[in-house]
Each structure stands twice: as C-alpha cells, then as structure tokens.
Short mmCIF file of C-alpha atoms and ligand atoms in Angstrom, two decimals:
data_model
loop_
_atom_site.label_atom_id
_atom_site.label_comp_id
_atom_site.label_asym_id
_atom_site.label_seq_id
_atom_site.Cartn_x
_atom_site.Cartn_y
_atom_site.Cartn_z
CA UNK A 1 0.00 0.00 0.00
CA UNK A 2 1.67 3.14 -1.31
CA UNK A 3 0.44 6.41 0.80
CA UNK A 4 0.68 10.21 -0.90
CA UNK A 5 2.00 12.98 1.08
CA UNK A 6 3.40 16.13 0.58
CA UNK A 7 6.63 17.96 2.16
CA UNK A 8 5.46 21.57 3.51
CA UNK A 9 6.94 24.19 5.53
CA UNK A 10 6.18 27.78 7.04
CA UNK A 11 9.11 29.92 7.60
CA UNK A 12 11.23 26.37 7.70
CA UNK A 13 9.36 24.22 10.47
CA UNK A 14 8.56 21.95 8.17
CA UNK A 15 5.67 19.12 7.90
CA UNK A 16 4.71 15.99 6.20
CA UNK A 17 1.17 16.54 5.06
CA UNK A 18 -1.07 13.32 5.08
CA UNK A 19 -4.69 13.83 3.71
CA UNK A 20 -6.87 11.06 5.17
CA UNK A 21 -9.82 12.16 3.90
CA UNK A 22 -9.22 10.31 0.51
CA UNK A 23 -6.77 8.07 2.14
CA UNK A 24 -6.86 5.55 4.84
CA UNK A 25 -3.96 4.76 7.29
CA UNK A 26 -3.48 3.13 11.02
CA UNK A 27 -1.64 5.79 12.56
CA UNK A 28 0.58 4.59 15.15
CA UNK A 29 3.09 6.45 18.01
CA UNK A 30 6.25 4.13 16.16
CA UNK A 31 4.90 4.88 12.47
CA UNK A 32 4.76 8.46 13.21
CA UNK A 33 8.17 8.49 15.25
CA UNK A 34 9.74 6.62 12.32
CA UNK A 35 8.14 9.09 9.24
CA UNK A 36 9.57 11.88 11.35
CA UNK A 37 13.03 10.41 11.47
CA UNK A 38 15.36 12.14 9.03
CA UNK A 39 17.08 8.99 8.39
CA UNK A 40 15.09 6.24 8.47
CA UNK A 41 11.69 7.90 7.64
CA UNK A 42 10.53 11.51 5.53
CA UNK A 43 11.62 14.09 8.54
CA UNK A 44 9.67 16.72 9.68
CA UNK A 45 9.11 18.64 13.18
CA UNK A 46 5.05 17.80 12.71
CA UNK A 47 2.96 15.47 10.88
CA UNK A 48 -0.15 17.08 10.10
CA UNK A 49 -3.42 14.91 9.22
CA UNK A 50 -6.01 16.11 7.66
CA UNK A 51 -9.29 14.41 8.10
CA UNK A 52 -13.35 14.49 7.41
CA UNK A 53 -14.83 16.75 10.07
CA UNK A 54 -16.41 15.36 12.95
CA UNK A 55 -19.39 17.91 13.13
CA UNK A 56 -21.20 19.96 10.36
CA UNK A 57 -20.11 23.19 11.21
CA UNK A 58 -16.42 22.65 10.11
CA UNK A 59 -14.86 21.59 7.00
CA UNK A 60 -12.07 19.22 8.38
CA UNK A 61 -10.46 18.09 11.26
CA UNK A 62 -6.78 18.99 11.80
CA UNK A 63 -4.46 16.89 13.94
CA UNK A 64 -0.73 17.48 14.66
CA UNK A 65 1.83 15.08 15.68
CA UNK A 66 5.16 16.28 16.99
CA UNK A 67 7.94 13.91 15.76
CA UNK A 68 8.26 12.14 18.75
CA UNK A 69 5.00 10.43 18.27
CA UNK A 70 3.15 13.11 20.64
CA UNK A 71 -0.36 14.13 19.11
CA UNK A 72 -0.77 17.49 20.30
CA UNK A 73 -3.53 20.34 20.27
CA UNK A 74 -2.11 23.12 18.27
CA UNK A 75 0.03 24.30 14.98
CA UNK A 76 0.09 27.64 13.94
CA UNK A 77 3.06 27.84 10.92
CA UNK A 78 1.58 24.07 10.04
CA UNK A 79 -2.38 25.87 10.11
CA UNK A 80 -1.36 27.55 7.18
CA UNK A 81 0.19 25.05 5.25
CA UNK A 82 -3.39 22.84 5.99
CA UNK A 83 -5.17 25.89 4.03
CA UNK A 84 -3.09 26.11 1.23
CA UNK A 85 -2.63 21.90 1.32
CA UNK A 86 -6.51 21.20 1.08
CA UNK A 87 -6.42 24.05 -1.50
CA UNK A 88 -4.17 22.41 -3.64
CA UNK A 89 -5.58 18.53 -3.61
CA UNK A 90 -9.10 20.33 -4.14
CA UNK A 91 -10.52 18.85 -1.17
CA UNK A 92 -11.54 22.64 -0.49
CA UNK A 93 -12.35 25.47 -2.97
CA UNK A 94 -13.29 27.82 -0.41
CA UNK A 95 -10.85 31.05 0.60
CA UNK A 96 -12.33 30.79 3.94
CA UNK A 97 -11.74 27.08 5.90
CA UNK A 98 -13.21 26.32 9.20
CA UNK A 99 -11.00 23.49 10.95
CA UNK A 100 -11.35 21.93 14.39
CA UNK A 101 -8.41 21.01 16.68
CA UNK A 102 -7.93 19.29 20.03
CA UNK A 103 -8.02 22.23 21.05
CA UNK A 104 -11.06 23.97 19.37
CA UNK A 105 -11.93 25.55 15.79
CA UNK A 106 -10.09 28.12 13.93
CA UNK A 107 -10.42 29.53 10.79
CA UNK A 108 -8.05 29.70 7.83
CA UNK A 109 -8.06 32.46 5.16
CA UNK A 110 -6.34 32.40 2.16
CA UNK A 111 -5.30 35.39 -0.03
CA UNK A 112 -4.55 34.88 -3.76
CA UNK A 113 -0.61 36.06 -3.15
CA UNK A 114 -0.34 32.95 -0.96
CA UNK A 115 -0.10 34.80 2.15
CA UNK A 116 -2.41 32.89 5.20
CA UNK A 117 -4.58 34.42 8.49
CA UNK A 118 -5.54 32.26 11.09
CA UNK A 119 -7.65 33.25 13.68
CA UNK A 120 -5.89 31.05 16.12
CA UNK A 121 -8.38 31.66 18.98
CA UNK A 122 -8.06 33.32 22.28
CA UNK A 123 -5.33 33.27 24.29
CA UNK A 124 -5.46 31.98 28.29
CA UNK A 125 -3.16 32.75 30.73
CA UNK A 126 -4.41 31.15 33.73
CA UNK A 127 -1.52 28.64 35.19
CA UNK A 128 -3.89 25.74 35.28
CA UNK A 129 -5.36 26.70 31.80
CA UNK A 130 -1.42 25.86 30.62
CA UNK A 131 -0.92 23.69 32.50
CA UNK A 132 1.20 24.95 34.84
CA UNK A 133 1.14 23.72 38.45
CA UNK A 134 4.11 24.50 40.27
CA UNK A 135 4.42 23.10 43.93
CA UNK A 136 4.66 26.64 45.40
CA UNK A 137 3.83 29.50 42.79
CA UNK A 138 5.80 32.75 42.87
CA UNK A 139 4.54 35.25 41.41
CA UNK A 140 5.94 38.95 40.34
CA UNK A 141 2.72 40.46 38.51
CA UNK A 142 2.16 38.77 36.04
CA UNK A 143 5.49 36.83 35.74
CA UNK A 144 6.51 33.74 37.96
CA UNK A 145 9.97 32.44 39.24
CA UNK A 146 10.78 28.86 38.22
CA UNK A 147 13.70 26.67 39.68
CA UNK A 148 15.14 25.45 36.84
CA UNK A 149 17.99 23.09 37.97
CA UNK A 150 18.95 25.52 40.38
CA UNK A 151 19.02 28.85 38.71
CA UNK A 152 15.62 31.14 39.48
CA UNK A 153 14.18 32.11 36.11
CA UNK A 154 11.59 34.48 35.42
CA UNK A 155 8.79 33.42 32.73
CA UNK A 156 5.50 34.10 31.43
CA UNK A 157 2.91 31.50 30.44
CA UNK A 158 -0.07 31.51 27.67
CA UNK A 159 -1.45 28.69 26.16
CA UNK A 160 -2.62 29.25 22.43
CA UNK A 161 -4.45 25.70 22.61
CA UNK A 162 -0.68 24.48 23.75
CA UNK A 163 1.15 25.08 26.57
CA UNK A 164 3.92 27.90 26.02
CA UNK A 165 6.34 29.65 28.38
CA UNK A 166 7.62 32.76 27.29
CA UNK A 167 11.45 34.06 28.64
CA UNK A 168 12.38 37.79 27.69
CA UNK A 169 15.78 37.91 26.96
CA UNK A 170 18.30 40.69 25.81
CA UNK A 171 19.67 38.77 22.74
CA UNK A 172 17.96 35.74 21.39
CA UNK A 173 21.52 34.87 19.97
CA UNK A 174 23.27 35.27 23.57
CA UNK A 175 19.94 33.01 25.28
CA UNK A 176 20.55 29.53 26.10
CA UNK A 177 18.03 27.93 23.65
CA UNK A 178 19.11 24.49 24.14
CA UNK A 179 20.40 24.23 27.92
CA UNK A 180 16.68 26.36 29.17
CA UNK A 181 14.59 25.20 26.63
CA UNK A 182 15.06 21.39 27.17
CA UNK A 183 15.02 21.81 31.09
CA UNK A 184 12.03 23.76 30.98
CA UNK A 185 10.48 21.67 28.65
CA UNK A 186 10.48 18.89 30.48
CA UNK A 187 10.09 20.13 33.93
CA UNK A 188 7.65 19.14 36.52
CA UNK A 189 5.96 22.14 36.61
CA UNK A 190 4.16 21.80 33.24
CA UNK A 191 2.76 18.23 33.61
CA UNK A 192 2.01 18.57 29.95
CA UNK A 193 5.38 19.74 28.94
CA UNK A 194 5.62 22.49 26.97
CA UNK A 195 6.95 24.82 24.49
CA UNK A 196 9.33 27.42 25.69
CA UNK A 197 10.02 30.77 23.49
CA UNK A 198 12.80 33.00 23.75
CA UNK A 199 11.57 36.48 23.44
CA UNK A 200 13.59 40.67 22.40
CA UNK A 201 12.00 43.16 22.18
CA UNK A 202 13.20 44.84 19.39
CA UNK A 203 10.53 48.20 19.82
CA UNK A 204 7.06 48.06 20.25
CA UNK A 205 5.77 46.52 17.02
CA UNK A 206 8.73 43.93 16.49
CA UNK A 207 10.32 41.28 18.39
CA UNK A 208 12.69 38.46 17.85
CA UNK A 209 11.81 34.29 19.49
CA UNK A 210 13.56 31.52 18.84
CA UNK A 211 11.77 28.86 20.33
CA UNK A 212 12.37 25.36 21.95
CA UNK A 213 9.88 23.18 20.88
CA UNK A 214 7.81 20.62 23.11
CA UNK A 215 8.43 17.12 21.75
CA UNK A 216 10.90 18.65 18.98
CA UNK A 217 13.78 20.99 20.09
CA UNK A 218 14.41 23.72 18.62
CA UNK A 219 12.39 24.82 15.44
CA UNK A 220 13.50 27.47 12.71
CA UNK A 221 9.78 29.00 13.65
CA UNK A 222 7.08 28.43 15.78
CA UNK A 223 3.63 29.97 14.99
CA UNK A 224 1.89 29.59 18.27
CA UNK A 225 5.06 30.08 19.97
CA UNK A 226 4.95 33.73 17.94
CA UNK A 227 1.23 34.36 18.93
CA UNK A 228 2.23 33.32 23.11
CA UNK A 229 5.04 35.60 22.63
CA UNK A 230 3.58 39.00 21.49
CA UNK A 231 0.49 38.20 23.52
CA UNK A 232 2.21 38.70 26.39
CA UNK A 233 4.32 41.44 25.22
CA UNK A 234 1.55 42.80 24.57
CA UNK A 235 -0.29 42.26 27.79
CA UNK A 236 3.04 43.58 29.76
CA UNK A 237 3.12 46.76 27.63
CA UNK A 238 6.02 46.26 25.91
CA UNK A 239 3.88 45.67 22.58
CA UNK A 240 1.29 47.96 21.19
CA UNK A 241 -2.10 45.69 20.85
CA UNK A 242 -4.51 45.71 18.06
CA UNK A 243 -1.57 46.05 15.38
CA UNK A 244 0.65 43.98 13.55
CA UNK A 245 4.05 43.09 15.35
CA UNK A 246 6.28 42.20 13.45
CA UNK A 247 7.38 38.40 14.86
CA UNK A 248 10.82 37.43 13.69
CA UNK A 249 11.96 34.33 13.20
CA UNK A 250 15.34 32.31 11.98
CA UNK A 251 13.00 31.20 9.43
CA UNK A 252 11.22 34.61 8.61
CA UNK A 253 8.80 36.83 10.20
CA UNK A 254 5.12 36.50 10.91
CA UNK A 255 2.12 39.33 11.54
CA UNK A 256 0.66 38.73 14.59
CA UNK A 257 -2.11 40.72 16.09
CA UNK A 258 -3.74 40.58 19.69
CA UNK A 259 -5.77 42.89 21.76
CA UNK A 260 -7.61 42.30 25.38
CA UNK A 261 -10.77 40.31 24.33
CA UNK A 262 -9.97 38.96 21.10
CA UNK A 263 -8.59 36.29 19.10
CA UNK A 264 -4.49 36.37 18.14
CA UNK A 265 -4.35 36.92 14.66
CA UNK A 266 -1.19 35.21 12.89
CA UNK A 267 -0.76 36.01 9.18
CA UNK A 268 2.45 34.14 6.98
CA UNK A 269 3.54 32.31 4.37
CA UNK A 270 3.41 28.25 3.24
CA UNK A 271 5.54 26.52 1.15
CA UNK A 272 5.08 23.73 -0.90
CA UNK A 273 8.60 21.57 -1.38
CA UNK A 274 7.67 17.76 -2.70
CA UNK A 275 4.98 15.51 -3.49
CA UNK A 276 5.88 12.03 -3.06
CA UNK A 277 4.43 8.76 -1.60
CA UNK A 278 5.57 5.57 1.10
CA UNK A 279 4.91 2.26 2.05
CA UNK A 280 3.62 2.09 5.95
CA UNK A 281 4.94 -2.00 5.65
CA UNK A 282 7.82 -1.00 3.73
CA UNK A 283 9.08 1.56 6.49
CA UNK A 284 7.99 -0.39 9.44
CA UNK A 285 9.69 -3.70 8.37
CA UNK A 286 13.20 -1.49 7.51
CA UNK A 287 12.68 -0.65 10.80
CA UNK A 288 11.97 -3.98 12.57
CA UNK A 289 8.38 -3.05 13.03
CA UNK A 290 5.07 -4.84 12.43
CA UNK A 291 2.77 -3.12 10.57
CA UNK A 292 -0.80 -3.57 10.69
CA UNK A 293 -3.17 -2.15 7.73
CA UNK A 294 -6.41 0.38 8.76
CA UNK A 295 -9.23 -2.37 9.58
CA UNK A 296 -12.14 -0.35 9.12
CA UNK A 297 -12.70 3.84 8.24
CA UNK A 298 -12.43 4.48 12.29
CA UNK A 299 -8.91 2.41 12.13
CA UNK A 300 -6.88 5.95 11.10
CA UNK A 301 -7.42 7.65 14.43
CA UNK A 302 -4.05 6.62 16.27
CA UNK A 303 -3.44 4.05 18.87
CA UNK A 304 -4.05 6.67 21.97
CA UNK A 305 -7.11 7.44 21.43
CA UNK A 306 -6.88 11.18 20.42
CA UNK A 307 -7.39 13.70 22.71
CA UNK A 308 -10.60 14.69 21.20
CA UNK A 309 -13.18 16.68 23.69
CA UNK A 310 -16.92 15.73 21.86
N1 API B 1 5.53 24.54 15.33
C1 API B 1 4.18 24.73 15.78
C2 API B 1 4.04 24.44 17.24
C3 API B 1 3.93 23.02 17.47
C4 API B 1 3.68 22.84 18.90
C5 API B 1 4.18 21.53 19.38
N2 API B 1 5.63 21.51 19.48
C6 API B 1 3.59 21.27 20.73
O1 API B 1 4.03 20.29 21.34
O2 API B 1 2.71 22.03 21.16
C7 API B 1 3.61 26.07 15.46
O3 API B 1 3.98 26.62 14.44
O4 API B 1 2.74 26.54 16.23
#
C-alpha cells in the first residue's frame, strides 16, 4: 500500500502533510516516530493529518503530531500550510476554511498572493489553563519564578491551545536555547510539557523568538510560539495591541495581532517543497516493526485514542 503525502513548511518548520480524507492509514506512536526520522523515515518537526470533520459546522479536522509520536492540540506555521494543502488537492475550494483542533476551531483564510490568516483563537493565561502547576507558585505580577535546575528564572505563560512559556531575553543569539529550553520543557511544573520561546524586544511593534519546541527541540519557527510571545508582550506593555508586530523568526517573520478580548491573529507564508508517496509495511519492516493495515474507516485515528473533547 503506497500512501501520498506532501513535504510543507512555514518559515522552515517543516511538515509531512497526510490527507486522510481520501486516504486511509493506522496511525501509530512508532509509524509516526519513524516518518519523522530524518534517516530512516521523511523528517519533519510535525505530521499534520487532515481528516473528514467530525461535526457539520467545520470543514475538516486537523491533527498534529510532533515527531516524537506526541499528538498534540495546536500548529500555527503548520495551520497555514493545511489551508493552502486542502487548496491544492481540491478537497476545499473555499478562501475561507473552518478546521477543528484538540483544542477547538479556527479559521483559515487564504489570499490569492499565498499569504495565510488564522484566527488562532483566544489566548489563556491562567496557570492551570497551561498547564502549569508548580508546587509553590511565585509570582511577580504577572510573571513567575521557576527553579530550573537551580538557577531562578523568570517566565511568562499563555497557552494558544498548547502550553507555552515565554522568557524575555536581551539577545535571542546570547539566550541559552538548548540548555533552558530542554530543562524547561520537560520540567515538573508543566505536567504537559511544553513549548518554551525566547523572546527581544526589538521596539514596540517587532520582536525576535527563537523557540524550543515541546516534543521537537528547537524549530527554525514556531507559529503559536509567535502568537504566546507578542500576547504577552503585549499584555506587559512592551507591545502595542490591536496592530501587527512584526514576529521574527530564523525562518522569517510572521504578523501577529492581539488585543484584550480577542482572538491572536497570525498572518504568513506556506511553502510547498515535494509531493511524493511511502509504504507504511515497507518503512515499518526497515525498521523492525510490524505493521498492521487500517481495519475499518475508524482504524486511522491513532493508537491513543486522540485527545478529542466531543
Ligand atoms: N511549530 C508549531 C508548534 C507546534 C507545537 C508543538 N511543538 C507542541 O508540542 O505544542 C507552530 O507553528 O505553532
């Protein structure tokens, strides 16, 4: 059984796109590990599946895999890539596409330039609407102090339908990506992990991130990770709200737009790099793993369960 994907990317975090509306595959933790291995598999930092929607009100249903395996709720820079994707394959001829997530709907619009909005939803900063649940919570307005191995660091949290902590920094190139990032990740505080973005403020309508993915490392962009980031600047008063700030990226920059009340608005590019297509057996056996074919049209949703709230 030969499977059709293609090879996306916005501002270089890059995706393997799977349509499984006209497709069918068993989607499993090791298949998904393995297609995201840049040696043994296609390579990406998310798979993104797109599937028939569950309710009438939507067009599709989007799911995201990091490429450890983890299904998670949210992808902005991948969002965009869905639009143009469905697009492209003519599942969708509409400019305007309604998708739900794991962690609610949002809606794609398309310009004919190429350029993307997403109305990525509402922001919450709330620690347990992270989730953030530190054994003793210190908190310096609207900031809170985190033991991170020993050093005291000051962050910000938002969740943009993932969990994000945001670190203001005077040089993203001087920050400690790697050495923060994958502590913080990881650390017991955020029982759901979570992505960690490295945030200057360049003025008041531009800043640079460079963010530490959950479940990845670090990503040449990272969409939500933008729309946590100027969010809070924003909130803080270090952004002005209601305009576009200028988000930049290694990968590029993004529009991003947030006032008190409303949705963040993200705005970017997608790219299209390959078509191409593989065999789940074929993959699986090179890799010592048994692979067993999609039983019936509910066989596609992954092994876990997915984290679906009806
Ligand atoms: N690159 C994505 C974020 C993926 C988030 C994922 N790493 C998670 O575990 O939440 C973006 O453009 O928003």
């Amino acid at each position: 059984m030969l499977i059709e994907f293609t090879k996306m990317h916005g501002l270089g975090n890059d995706f393997m796109v799977i349509d499984l509306v006209t497709q069918r595959l068993h989607l499993t933790k090791e298949l998904v590990a393995l297609l995201g291995d840049r040696h043994l598999g296609i390579g990406f930092d998310q798979l993104l599946i797109v599937e028939p929607p569950s309710r009438p009100d939507v067009d599709f249903r989007y799911r995201i895999f990091n490429k450890d395996g983890s299904e998670v709720q949210q992808c902005g820079n991948g969002a965009r890539c869905f639009a143009r994707f469905v697009q492209a394959r003519k599942l969708s001829f509409k400019q305007r596409i309604r998708v739900e997530t794991a962690s609610g709907i949002i809606t794609l619009s398309t310009d004919d330039y190429g350029w993307v909005k997403v109305d990525m939803g509402k922001p919450k900063f709330e620690p347990d609407e992270i989730p953030f649940t530190p054994k003793t919570i210190t908190k310096v307005q609207n900031s809170y102090r985190l033991n991170v191995d020993g050093t005291p660091v000051t962050l910000y949290v938002a969740n943009m339908g993932n969990p994000h902590a945001v670190i203001k920094v005077d040089d993203v190139l001087t920050a400690e990506v790697e050495k923060l990032g994958k502590a913080i990740e990881s650390h017991p505080a955020f029982p759901e992990r979570v992505n960690v973005g490295f945030m200057q403020v360049m003025n008041n309508r531009h800043i640079r991130l460079r963010v530490y993915e959950r479940g990845v490392g670090e990503t040449q962009a990272c969409g939500t990770g933008a729309c946590a980031a100027v969010a809070t600047g924003v909130r803080e008063g270090w952004l002005d709200e209601g305009v576009d700030i200028r988000a930049q990226l290694y990968g590029g920059s993004l529009a991003i737009r947030w006032q008190e009340g409303y949705p963040v608005y993200m705005t970017g590019p997608a790219t299209f790099v390959y078509e191409g297509v593989f065999s789940p057996e074929g993959l699986m056996a090179g890799a010592g793993l048994k692979f067993a074919p999609a039983q019936s049209s509910e066989e596609h949703r992954s092994d876990e369960g997915h984290p679906y709230h009806e």
